[in-house]
């Protein structure tokens, strides 16, 4: 199983590299909407994360109102399968 810290780092890198999110705006309580992602961007994020981290994630595993901490928790569940 991948650690929460590793998953968070991967999420942050994906947000900054693929979605041009300013790293200084990413906090535990930032929602994906706060970071500028809409529902289509969140689906793209799921696809990038699933492929990059070899996770099994449903297309609706994340949603725009989810915080970064909540997203990491979902990723941890996906890494456990």
PDB file of N, CA, C and O in Angstrom:
ATOM      1  N   UNK A   1       0.840  -1.182   0.000  1.00  0.00           N
ATOM      2  CA  UNK A   1       0.000   0.000   0.000  1.00  0.00           C
ATOM      3  C   UNK A   1       0.884   1.243   0.000  1.00  0.00           C
ATOM      4  O   UNK A   1       1.891   1.307   0.670  1.00  0.00           O
ATOM      5  N   UNK A   2       0.485   2.216  -0.766  1.00  0.00           N
ATOM      6  CA  UNK A   2       1.218   3.473  -0.857  1.00  0.00           C
ATOM      7  C   UNK A   2       0.845   4.363   0.328  1.00  0.00           C
ATOM      8  O   UNK A   2      -0.309   4.401   0.747  1.00  0.00           O
ATOM      9  N   UNK A   3       1.816   5.083   0.865  1.00  0.00           N
ATOM     10  CA  UNK A   3       1.551   5.927   2.029  1.00  0.00           C
ATOM     11  C   UNK A   3       0.749   7.169   1.647  1.00  0.00           C
ATOM     12  O   UNK A   3       0.772   7.620   0.498  1.00  0.00           O
ATOM     13  N   UNK A   4       0.084   7.737   2.641  1.00  0.00           N
ATOM     14  CA  UNK A   4      -0.694   8.956   2.434  1.00  0.00           C
ATOM     15  C   UNK A   4       0.212  10.095   1.966  1.00  0.00           C
ATOM     16  O   UNK A   4      -0.167  10.876   1.087  1.00  0.00           O
ATOM     17  N   UNK A   5       1.406  10.172   2.517  1.00  0.00           N
ATOM     18  CA  UNK A   5       2.337  11.240   2.132  1.00  0.00           C
ATOM     19  C   UNK A   5       2.738  11.116   0.664  1.00  0.00           C
ATOM     20  O   UNK A   5       2.818  12.122  -0.061  1.00  0.00           O
ATOM     21  N   UNK A   6       2.972   9.914   0.211  1.00  0.00           N
ATOM     22  CA  UNK A   6       3.336   9.677  -1.183  1.00  0.00           C
ATOM     23  C   UNK A   6       2.170  10.020  -2.108  1.00  0.00           C
ATOM     24  O   UNK A   6       2.356  10.646  -3.152  1.00  0.00           O
ATOM     25  N   UNK A   7       0.973   9.606  -1.697  1.00  0.00           N
ATOM     26  CA  UNK A   7      -0.212   9.899  -2.506  1.00  0.00           C
ATOM     27  C   UNK A   7      -0.478  11.404  -2.573  1.00  0.00           C
ATOM     28  O   UNK A   7      -0.800  11.940  -3.626  1.00  0.00           O
ATOM     29  N   UNK A   8      -0.317  12.082  -1.443  1.00  0.00           N
ATOM     30  CA  UNK A   8      -0.524  13.534  -1.431  1.00  0.00           C
ATOM     31  C   UNK A   8       0.489  14.229  -2.334  1.00  0.00           C
ATOM     32  O   UNK A   8       0.150  15.121  -3.107  1.00  0.00           O
ATOM     33  N   UNK A   9       1.748  13.805  -2.251  1.00  0.00           N
ATOM     34  CA  UNK A   9       2.784  14.399  -3.095  1.00  0.00           C
ATOM     35  C   UNK A   9       2.459  14.179  -4.570  1.00  0.00           C
ATOM     36  O   UNK A   9       2.627  15.091  -5.391  1.00  0.00           O
ATOM     37  N   UNK A  10       1.989  13.006  -4.909  1.00  0.00           N
ATOM     38  CA  UNK A  10       1.621  12.705  -6.292  1.00  0.00           C
ATOM     39  C   UNK A  10       0.428  13.545  -6.731  1.00  0.00           C
ATOM     40  O   UNK A  10       0.411  14.060  -7.857  1.00  0.00           O
ATOM     41  N   UNK A  11      -0.552  13.697  -5.855  1.00  0.00           N
ATOM     42  CA  UNK A  11      -1.714  14.526  -6.155  1.00  0.00           C
ATOM     43  C   UNK A  11      -1.284  15.971  -6.385  1.00  0.00           C
ATOM     44  O   UNK A  11      -1.682  16.606  -7.367  1.00  0.00           O
ATOM     45  N   UNK A  12      -0.456  16.486  -5.500  1.00  0.00           N
ATOM     46  CA  UNK A  12       0.019  17.866  -5.641  1.00  0.00           C
ATOM     47  C   UNK A  12       0.802  18.041  -6.942  1.00  0.00           C
ATOM     48  O   UNK A  12       0.624  19.044  -7.644  1.00  0.00           O
ATOM     49  N   UNK A  13       1.657  17.099  -7.254  1.00  0.00           N
ATOM     50  CA  UNK A  13       2.436  17.197  -8.488  1.00  0.00           C
ATOM     51  C   UNK A  13       1.518  17.177  -9.705  1.00  0.00           C
ATOM     52  O   UNK A  13       1.709  17.945 -10.649  1.00  0.00           O
ATOM     53  N   UNK A  14       0.505  16.318  -9.666  1.00  0.00           N
ATOM     54  CA  UNK A  14      -0.435  16.239 -10.778  1.00  0.00           C
ATOM     55  C   UNK A  14      -1.200  17.560 -10.930  1.00  0.00           C
ATOM     56  O   UNK A  14      -1.387  18.064 -12.038  1.00  0.00           O
ATOM     57  N   UNK A  15      -1.603  18.124  -9.804  1.00  0.00           N
ATOM     58  CA  UNK A  15      -2.341  19.390  -9.846  1.00  0.00           C
ATOM     59  C   UNK A  15      -1.480  20.523 -10.410  1.00  0.00           C
ATOM     60  O   UNK A  15      -1.951  21.324 -11.209  1.00  0.00           O
ATOM     61  N   UNK A  16      -0.222  20.559 -10.002  1.00  0.00           N
ATOM     62  CA  UNK A  16       0.646  21.640 -10.475  1.00  0.00           C
ATOM     63  C   UNK A  16       1.106  21.413 -11.916  1.00  0.00           C
ATOM     64  O   UNK A  16       1.133  22.353 -12.709  1.00  0.00           O
ATOM     65  N   UNK A  17       1.433  20.177 -12.264  1.00  0.00           N
ATOM     66  CA  UNK A  17       1.947  19.889 -13.604  1.00  0.00           C
ATOM     67  C   UNK A  17       0.866  19.878 -14.682  1.00  0.00           C
ATOM     68  O   UNK A  17       1.046  20.453 -15.750  1.00  0.00           O
ATOM     69  N   UNK A  18      -0.239  19.223 -14.416  1.00  0.00           N
ATOM     70  CA  UNK A  18      -1.277  19.026 -15.438  1.00  0.00           C
ATOM     71  C   UNK A  18      -2.339  20.115 -15.442  1.00  0.00           C
ATOM     72  O   UNK A  18      -2.971  20.353 -16.471  1.00  0.00           O
ATOM     73  N   UNK A  19      -2.560  20.745 -14.284  1.00  0.00           N
ATOM     74  CA  UNK A  19      -3.645  21.718 -14.183  1.00  0.00           C
ATOM     75  C   UNK A  19      -3.157  23.113 -13.807  1.00  0.00           C
ATOM     76  O   UNK A  19      -3.959  23.991 -13.525  1.00  0.00           O
ATOM     77  N   UNK A  20      -1.858  23.308 -13.786  1.00  0.00           N
ATOM     78  CA  UNK A  20      -1.229  24.599 -13.510  1.00  0.00           C
ATOM     79  C   UNK A  20      -1.731  25.262 -12.224  1.00  0.00           C
ATOM     80  O   UNK A  20      -1.870  26.477 -12.135  1.00  0.00           O
ATOM     81  N   UNK A  21      -1.984  24.433 -11.195  1.00  0.00           N
ATOM     82  CA  UNK A  21      -2.379  24.950  -9.892  1.00  0.00           C
ATOM     83  C   UNK A  21      -1.127  25.451  -9.185  1.00  0.00           C
ATOM     84  O   UNK A  21      -0.095  24.765  -9.183  1.00  0.00           O
ATOM     85  N   UNK A  22      -1.194  26.631  -8.612  1.00  0.00           N
ATOM     86  CA  UNK A  22      -0.084  27.190  -7.843  1.00  0.00           C
ATOM     87  C   UNK A  22       0.077  26.350  -6.572  1.00  0.00           C
ATOM     88  O   UNK A  22      -0.859  26.237  -5.778  1.00  0.00           O
ATOM     89  N   UNK A  23       1.241  25.759  -6.378  1.00  0.00           N
ATOM     90  CA  UNK A  23       1.484  24.862  -5.234  1.00  0.00           C
ATOM     91  C   UNK A  23       1.192  25.539  -3.896  1.00  0.00           C
ATOM     92  O   UNK A  23       0.760  24.881  -2.951  1.00  0.00           O
ATOM     93  N   UNK A  24       1.398  26.851  -3.823  1.00  0.00           N
ATOM     94  CA  UNK A  24       1.172  27.546  -2.551  1.00  0.00           C
ATOM     95  C   UNK A  24      -0.303  27.629  -2.182  1.00  0.00           C
ATOM     96  O   UNK A  24      -0.637  27.925  -1.039  1.00  0.00           O
ATOM     97  N   UNK A  25      -1.188  27.327  -3.123  1.00  0.00           N
ATOM     98  CA  UNK A  25      -2.631  27.376  -2.839  1.00  0.00           C
ATOM     99  C   UNK A  25      -3.184  26.031  -2.386  1.00  0.00           C
ATOM    100  O   UNK A  25      -4.342  25.946  -1.991  1.00  0.00           O
ATOM    101  N   UNK A  26      -2.367  24.993  -2.447  1.00  0.00           N
ATOM    102  CA  UNK A  26      -2.835  23.653  -2.089  1.00  0.00           C
ATOM    103  C   UNK A  26      -2.670  23.443  -0.586  1.00  0.00           C
ATOM    104  O   UNK A  26      -1.552  23.406  -0.078  1.00  0.00           O
ATOM    105  N   UNK A  27      -3.809  23.329   0.099  1.00  0.00           N
ATOM    106  CA  UNK A  27      -3.821  23.052   1.532  1.00  0.00           C
ATOM    107  C   UNK A  27      -4.683  21.829   1.785  1.00  0.00           C
ATOM    108  O   UNK A  27      -5.413  21.373   0.888  1.00  0.00           O
ATOM    109  N   UNK A  28      -4.626  21.318   3.010  1.00  0.00           N
ATOM    110  CA  UNK A  28      -5.436  20.154   3.368  1.00  0.00           C
ATOM    111  C   UNK A  28      -6.914  20.393   3.125  1.00  0.00           C
ATOM    112  O   UNK A  28      -7.651  19.485   2.753  1.00  0.00           O
ATOM    113  N   UNK A  29      -7.361  21.625   3.364  1.00  0.00           N
ATOM    114  CA  UNK A  29      -8.793  21.924   3.292  1.00  0.00           C
ATOM    115  C   UNK A  29      -9.217  22.594   1.991  1.00  0.00           C
ATOM    116  O   UNK A  29     -10.389  22.919   1.825  1.00  0.00           O
ATOM    117  N   UNK A  30      -8.287  22.783   1.060  1.00  0.00           N
ATOM    118  CA  UNK A  30      -8.657  23.313  -0.255  1.00  0.00           C
ATOM    119  C   UNK A  30      -9.527  22.288  -0.960  1.00  0.00           C
ATOM    120  O   UNK A  30      -9.192  21.107  -0.997  1.00  0.00           O
ATOM    121  N   UNK A  31     -10.627  22.751  -1.533  1.00  0.00           N
ATOM    122  CA  UNK A  31     -11.414  21.832  -2.362  1.00  0.00           C
ATOM    123  C   UNK A  31     -10.828  21.853  -3.770  1.00  0.00           C
ATOM    124  O   UNK A  31     -10.093  22.766  -4.146  1.00  0.00           O
ATOM    125  N   UNK A  32     -11.174  20.849  -4.532  1.00  0.00           N
ATOM    126  CA  UNK A  32     -10.709  20.816  -5.912  1.00  0.00           C
ATOM    127  C   UNK A  32     -11.276  22.000  -6.685  1.00  0.00           C
ATOM    128  O   UNK A  32     -10.606  22.555  -7.549  1.00  0.00           O
ATOM    129  N   UNK A  33     -12.490  22.434  -6.328  1.00  0.00           N
ATOM    130  CA  UNK A  33     -13.059  23.643  -6.930  1.00  0.00           C
ATOM    131  C   UNK A  33     -12.227  24.864  -6.569  1.00  0.00           C
ATOM    132  O   UNK A  33     -11.950  25.714  -7.424  1.00  0.00           O
ATOM    133  N   UNK A  34     -11.834  24.975  -5.295  1.00  0.00           N
ATOM    134  CA  UNK A  34     -10.982  26.086  -4.859  1.00  0.00           C
ATOM    135  C   UNK A  34      -9.712  26.166  -5.703  1.00  0.00           C
ATOM    136  O   UNK A  34      -9.175  27.247  -5.931  1.00  0.00           O
ATOM    137  N   UNK A  35      -9.235  25.010  -6.143  1.00  0.00           N
ATOM    138  CA  UNK A  35      -7.991  24.932  -6.908  1.00  0.00           C
ATOM    139  C   UNK A  35      -8.217  25.122  -8.409  1.00  0.00           C
ATOM    140  O   UNK A  35      -7.292  25.001  -9.197  1.00  0.00           O
ATOM    141  N   UNK A  36      -9.469  25.403  -8.783  1.00  0.00           N
ATOM    142  CA  UNK A  36      -9.777  25.718 -10.168  1.00  0.00           C
ATOM    143  C   UNK A  36     -10.252  24.564 -11.028  1.00  0.00           C
ATOM    144  O   UNK A  36     -10.382  24.704 -12.243  1.00  0.00           O
ATOM    145  N   UNK A  37     -10.536  23.414 -10.422  1.00  0.00           N
ATOM    146  CA  UNK A  37     -10.977  22.264 -11.200  1.00  0.00           C
ATOM    147  C   UNK A  37     -12.495  22.202 -11.233  1.00  0.00           C
ATOM    148  O   UNK A  37     -13.157  22.352 -10.207  1.00  0.00           O
ATOM    149  N   UNK A  38     -13.033  21.970 -12.424  1.00  0.00           N
ATOM    150  CA  UNK A  38     -14.463  21.732 -12.561  1.00  0.00           C
ATOM    151  C   UNK A  38     -14.671  20.219 -12.682  1.00  0.00           C
ATOM    152  O   UNK A  38     -13.709  19.443 -12.574  1.00  0.00           O
ATOM    153  N   UNK A  39     -15.898  19.800 -12.913  1.00  0.00           N
ATOM    154  CA  UNK A  39     -16.184  18.361 -12.926  1.00  0.00           C
ATOM    155  C   UNK A  39     -15.432  17.631 -14.033  1.00  0.00           C
ATOM    156  O   UNK A  39     -14.956  16.506 -13.827  1.00  0.00           O
ATOM    157  N   UNK A  40     -15.283  18.236 -15.200  1.00  0.00           N
ATOM    158  CA  UNK A  40     -14.534  17.593 -16.277  1.00  0.00           C
ATOM    159  C   UNK A  40     -13.055  17.457 -15.917  1.00  0.00           C
ATOM    160  O   UNK A  40     -12.442  16.408 -16.137  1.00  0.00           O
ATOM    161  N   UNK A  41     -12.483  18.496 -15.328  1.00  0.00           N
ATOM    162  CA  UNK A  41     -11.076  18.438 -14.913  1.00  0.00           C
ATOM    163  C   UNK A  41     -10.872  17.377 -13.838  1.00  0.00           C
ATOM    164  O   UNK A  41      -9.835  16.707 -13.824  1.00  0.00           O
ATOM    165  N   UNK A  42     -11.850  17.196 -12.964  1.00  0.00           N
ATOM    166  CA  UNK A  42     -11.728  16.176 -11.914  1.00  0.00           C
ATOM    167  C   UNK A  42     -11.718  14.778 -12.539  1.00  0.00           C
ATOM    168  O   UNK A  42     -10.941  13.919 -12.111  1.00  0.00           O
ATOM    169  N   UNK A  43     -12.525  14.555 -13.563  1.00  0.00           N
ATOM    170  CA  UNK A  43     -12.507  13.255 -14.254  1.00  0.00           C
ATOM    171  C   UNK A  43     -11.134  13.042 -14.904  1.00  0.00           C
ATOM    172  O   UNK A  43     -10.569  11.947 -14.831  1.00  0.00           O
ATOM    173  N   UNK A  44     -10.582  14.088 -15.502  1.00  0.00           N
ATOM    174  CA  UNK A  44      -9.239  13.983 -16.080  1.00  0.00           C
ATOM    175  C   UNK A  44      -8.207  13.696 -14.997  1.00  0.00           C
ATOM    176  O   UNK A  44      -7.300  12.874 -15.193  1.00  0.00           O
ATOM    177  N   UNK A  45      -8.343  14.353 -13.848  1.00  0.00           N
ATOM    178  CA  UNK A  45      -7.437  14.111 -12.724  1.00  0.00           C
ATOM    179  C   UNK A  45      -7.498  12.653 -12.284  1.00  0.00           C
ATOM    180  O   UNK A  45      -6.467  12.020 -12.052  1.00  0.00           O
ATOM    181  N   UNK A  46      -8.693  12.114 -12.189  1.00  0.00           N
ATOM    182  CA  UNK A  46      -8.865  10.703 -11.805  1.00  0.00           C
ATOM    183  C   UNK A  46      -8.117   9.807 -12.790  1.00  0.00           C
ATOM    184  O   UNK A  46      -7.394   8.886 -12.384  1.00  0.00           O
ATOM    185  N   UNK A  47      -8.282  10.075 -14.079  1.00  0.00           N
ATOM    186  CA  UNK A  47      -7.599   9.262 -15.092  1.00  0.00           C
ATOM    187  C   UNK A  47      -6.079   9.363 -14.970  1.00  0.00           C
ATOM    188  O   UNK A  47      -5.379   8.351 -15.028  1.00  0.00           O
ATOM    189  N   UNK A  48      -5.566  10.588 -14.795  1.00  0.00           N
ATOM    190  CA  UNK A  48      -4.122  10.768 -14.633  1.00  0.00           C
ATOM    191  C   UNK A  48      -3.604  10.032 -13.398  1.00  0.00           C
ATOM    192  O   UNK A  48      -2.562   9.376 -13.445  1.00  0.00           O
ATOM    193  N   UNK A  49      -4.319  10.168 -12.282  1.00  0.00           N
ATOM    194  CA  UNK A  49      -3.885   9.524 -11.035  1.00  0.00           C
ATOM    195  C   UNK A  49      -3.949   8.007 -11.134  1.00  0.00           C
ATOM    196  O   UNK A  49      -3.030   7.314 -10.680  1.00  0.00           O
ATOM    197  N   UNK A  50      -5.025   7.492 -11.708  1.00  0.00           N
ATOM    198  CA  UNK A  50      -5.166   6.036 -11.844  1.00  0.00           C
ATOM    199  C   UNK A  50      -4.021   5.466 -12.676  1.00  0.00           C
ATOM    200  O   UNK A  50      -3.417   4.456 -12.306  1.00  0.00           O
ATOM    201  N   UNK A  51      -3.710   6.128 -13.780  1.00  0.00           N
ATOM    202  CA  UNK A  51      -2.634   5.639 -14.648  1.00  0.00           C
ATOM    203  C   UNK A  51      -1.264   5.845 -14.009  1.00  0.00           C
ATOM    204  O   UNK A  51      -0.429   4.935 -14.001  1.00  0.00           O
ATOM    205  N   UNK A  52      -1.038   7.023 -13.446  1.00  0.00           N
ATOM    206  CA  UNK A  52       0.275   7.341 -12.890  1.00  0.00           C
ATOM    207  C   UNK A  52       0.624   6.580 -11.634  1.00  0.00           C
ATOM    208  O   UNK A  52       1.791   6.294 -11.363  1.00  0.00           O
ATOM    209  N   UNK A  53      -0.400   6.238 -10.847  1.00  0.00           N
ATOM    210  CA  UNK A  53      -0.156   5.558  -9.574  1.00  0.00           C
ATOM    211  C   UNK A  53      -0.600   4.098  -9.600  1.00  0.00           C
ATOM    212  O   UNK A  53      -0.538   3.415  -8.588  1.00  0.00           O
ATOM    213  N   UNK A  54      -1.063   3.635 -10.768  1.00  0.00           N
ATOM    214  CA  UNK A  54      -1.562   2.265 -10.920  1.00  0.00           C
ATOM    215  C   UNK A  54      -2.644   1.961  -9.874  1.00  0.00           C
ATOM    216  O   UNK A  54      -2.550   0.990  -9.133  1.00  0.00           O
ATOM    217  N   UNK A  55      -3.661   2.843  -9.843  1.00  0.00           N
ATOM    218  CA  UNK A  55      -4.772   2.686  -8.900  1.00  0.00           C
ATOM    219  C   UNK A  55      -6.026   2.282  -9.650  1.00  0.00           C
ATOM    220  O   UNK A  55      -6.185   2.580 -10.824  1.00  0.00           O
ATOM    221  N   UNK A  56      -6.917   1.644  -8.922  1.00  0.00           N
ATOM    222  CA  UNK A  56      -8.245   1.359  -9.464  1.00  0.00           C
ATOM    223  C   UNK A  56      -9.202   2.385  -8.884  1.00  0.00           C
ATOM    224  O   UNK A  56      -9.509   2.351  -7.698  1.00  0.00           O
ATOM    225  N   UNK A  57      -9.621   3.298  -9.730  1.00  0.00           N
ATOM    226  CA  UNK A  57     -10.520   4.364  -9.296  1.00  0.00           C
ATOM    227  C   UNK A  57     -11.721   4.422 -10.220  1.00  0.00           C
ATOM    228  O   UNK A  57     -11.571   4.342 -11.441  1.00  0.00           O
ATOM    229  N   UNK A  58     -12.897   4.579  -9.627  1.00  0.00           N
ATOM    230  CA  UNK A  58     -14.115   4.789 -10.412  1.00  0.00           C
ATOM    231  C   UNK A  58     -14.070   6.188 -11.018  1.00  0.00           C
ATOM    232  O   UNK A  58     -13.419   7.083 -10.487  1.00  0.00           O
ATOM    233  N   UNK A  59     -14.795   6.386 -12.105  1.00  0.00           N
ATOM    234  CA  UNK A  59     -14.833   7.700 -12.753  1.00  0.00           C
ATOM    235  C   UNK A  59     -15.377   8.793 -11.841  1.00  0.00           C
ATOM    236  O   UNK A  59     -15.118   9.962 -12.055  1.00  0.00           O
ATOM    237  N   UNK A  60     -16.139   8.388 -10.834  1.00  0.00           N
ATOM    238  CA  UNK A  60     -16.718   9.366  -9.903  1.00  0.00           C
ATOM    239  C   UNK A  60     -16.081   9.279  -8.513  1.00  0.00           C
ATOM    240  O   UNK A  60     -16.670   9.713  -7.527  1.00  0.00           O
ATOM    241  N   UNK A  61     -14.866   8.759  -8.438  1.00  0.00           N
ATOM    242  CA  UNK A  61     -14.191   8.579  -7.143  1.00  0.00           C
ATOM    243  C   UNK A  61     -13.930   9.911  -6.446  1.00  0.00           C
ATOM    244  O   UNK A  61     -13.951   9.996  -5.222  1.00  0.00           O
ATOM    245  N   UNK A  62     -13.671  10.941  -7.224  1.00  0.00           N
ATOM    246  CA  UNK A  62     -13.432  12.284  -6.682  1.00  0.00           C
ATOM    247  C   UNK A  62     -14.493  13.213  -7.237  1.00  0.00           C
ATOM    248  O   UNK A  62     -15.045  12.962  -8.305  1.00  0.00           O
ATOM    249  N   UNK A  63     -14.772  14.281  -6.498  1.00  0.00           N
ATOM    250  CA  UNK A  63     -15.700  15.289  -6.998  1.00  0.00           C
ATOM    251  C   UNK A  63     -15.180  16.670  -6.635  1.00  0.00           C
ATOM    252  O   UNK A  63     -14.367  16.814  -5.719  1.00  0.00           O
ATOM    253  N   UNK A  64     -15.620  17.693  -7.341  1.00  0.00           N
ATOM    254  CA  UNK A  64     -15.057  19.030  -7.168  1.00  0.00           C
ATOM    255  C   UNK A  64     -15.134  19.602  -5.756  1.00  0.00           C
ATOM    256  O   UNK A  64     -14.264  20.376  -5.363  1.00  0.00           O
ATOM    257  N   UNK A  65     -16.131  19.229  -4.977  1.00  0.00           N
ATOM    258  CA  UNK A  65     -16.282  19.774  -3.623  1.00  0.00           C
ATOM    259  C   UNK A  65     -15.395  19.068  -2.596  1.00  0.00           C
ATOM    260  O   UNK A  65     -15.326  19.477  -1.438  1.00  0.00           O
ATOM    261  N   UNK A  66     -14.698  18.040  -3.021  1.00  0.00           N
ATOM    262  CA  UNK A  66     -13.844  17.263  -2.128  1.00  0.00           C
ATOM    263  C   UNK A  66     -12.578  18.049  -1.771  1.00  0.00           C
ATOM    264  O   UNK A  66     -12.000  18.709  -2.620  1.00  0.00           O
ATOM    265  N   UNK A  67     -12.160  17.958  -0.512  1.00  0.00           N
ATOM    266  CA  UNK A  67     -10.916  18.609  -0.103  1.00  0.00           C
ATOM    267  C   UNK A  67      -9.723  17.747  -0.506  1.00  0.00           C
ATOM    268  O   UNK A  67      -9.871  16.565  -0.832  1.00  0.00           O
ATOM    269  N   UNK A  68      -8.551  18.342  -0.437  1.00  0.00           N
ATOM    270  CA  UNK A  68      -7.327  17.601  -0.736  1.00  0.00           C
ATOM    271  C   UNK A  68      -7.192  16.411   0.219  1.00  0.00           C
ATOM    272  O   UNK A  68      -6.881  15.298  -0.214  1.00  0.00           O
ATOM    273  N   UNK A  69      -7.454  16.619   1.504  1.00  0.00           N
ATOM    274  CA  UNK A  69      -7.394  15.505   2.464  1.00  0.00           C
ATOM    275  C   UNK A  69      -8.369  14.391   2.102  1.00  0.00           C
ATOM    276  O   UNK A  69      -8.027  13.208   2.183  1.00  0.00           O
ATOM    277  N   UNK A  70      -9.582  14.758   1.721  1.00  0.00           N
ATOM    278  CA  UNK A  70     -10.573  13.753   1.332  1.00  0.00           C
ATOM    279  C   UNK A  70     -10.128  13.012   0.076  1.00  0.00           C
ATOM    280  O   UNK A  70     -10.298  11.789  -0.029  1.00  0.00           O
ATOM    281  N   UNK A  71      -9.542  13.728  -0.858  1.00  0.00           N
ATOM    282  CA  UNK A  71      -9.050  13.096  -2.083  1.00  0.00           C
ATOM    283  C   UNK A  71      -7.936  12.096  -1.773  1.00  0.00           C
ATOM    284  O   UNK A  71      -7.907  10.998  -2.325  1.00  0.00           O
ATOM    285  N   UNK A  72      -7.038  12.467  -0.874  1.00  0.00           N
ATOM    286  CA  UNK A  72      -5.959  11.551  -0.484  1.00  0.00           C
ATOM    287  C   UNK A  72      -6.541  10.296   0.157  1.00  0.00           C
ATOM    288  O   UNK A  72      -6.079   9.178  -0.112  1.00  0.00           O
ATOM    289  N   UNK A  73      -7.572  10.439   0.977  1.00  0.00           N
ATOM    290  CA  UNK A  73      -8.215   9.276   1.603  1.00  0.00           C
ATOM    291  C   UNK A  73      -8.799   8.342   0.544  1.00  0.00           C
ATOM    292  O   UNK A  73      -8.667   7.117   0.651  1.00  0.00           O
ATOM    293  N   UNK A  74      -9.408   8.902  -0.482  1.00  0.00           N
ATOM    294  CA  UNK A  74      -9.949   8.089  -1.578  1.00  0.00           C
ATOM    295  C   UNK A  74      -8.808   7.386  -2.310  1.00  0.00           C
ATOM    296  O   UNK A  74      -8.913   6.200  -2.644  1.00  0.00           O
ATOM    297  N   UNK A  75      -7.729   8.092  -2.548  1.00  0.00           N
ATOM    298  CA  UNK A  75      -6.581   7.478  -3.224  1.00  0.00           C
ATOM    299  C   UNK A  75      -6.004   6.343  -2.399  1.00  0.00           C
ATOM    300  O   UNK A  75      -5.581   5.323  -2.946  1.00  0.00           O
ATOM    301  N   UNK A  76      -5.979   6.499  -1.090  1.00  0.00           N
ATOM    302  CA  UNK A  76      -5.480   5.416  -0.218  1.00  0.00           C
ATOM    303  C   UNK A  76      -6.351   4.183  -0.358  1.00  0.00           C
ATOM    304  O   UNK A  76      -5.847   3.054  -0.385  1.00  0.00           O
ATOM    305  N   UNK A  77      -7.656   4.374  -0.453  1.00  0.00           N
ATOM    306  CA  UNK A  77      -8.549   3.233  -0.637  1.00  0.00           C
ATOM    307  C   UNK A  77      -8.281   2.551  -1.984  1.00  0.00           C
ATOM    308  O   UNK A  77      -8.272   1.334  -2.074  1.00  0.00           O
ATOM    309  N   UNK A  78      -8.034   3.358  -3.000  1.00  0.00           N
ATOM    310  CA  UNK A  78      -7.742   2.805  -4.325  1.00  0.00           C
ATOM    311  C   UNK A  78      -6.425   2.073  -4.377  1.00  0.00           C
ATOM    312  O   UNK A  78      -6.240   1.148  -5.150  1.00  0.00           O
ATOM    313  N   UNK A  79      -5.476   2.483  -3.528  1.00  0.00           N
ATOM    314  CA  UNK A  79      -4.169   1.812  -3.523  1.00  0.00           C
ATOM    315  C   UNK A  79      -4.195   0.512  -2.745  1.00  0.00           C
ATOM    316  O   UNK A  79      -3.300  -0.302  -2.876  1.00  0.00           O
ATOM    317  N   UNK A  80      -5.233   0.317  -1.951  1.00  0.00           N
ATOM    318  CA  UNK A  80      -5.328  -0.880  -1.119  1.00  0.00           C
ATOM    319  C   UNK A  80      -5.917  -2.057  -1.893  1.00  0.00           C
ATOM    320  O   UNK A  80      -5.855  -3.188  -1.441  1.00  0.00           O
ATOM    321  N   UNK A  81      -6.491  -1.792  -3.068  1.00  0.00           N
ATOM    322  CA  UNK A  81      -7.138  -2.870  -3.822  1.00  0.00           C
ATOM    323  C   UNK A  81      -6.193  -3.511  -4.792  1.00  0.00           C
ATOM    324  O   UNK A  81      -5.142  -3.031  -5.077  1.00  0.00           O
TER     325      UNK A  81
END
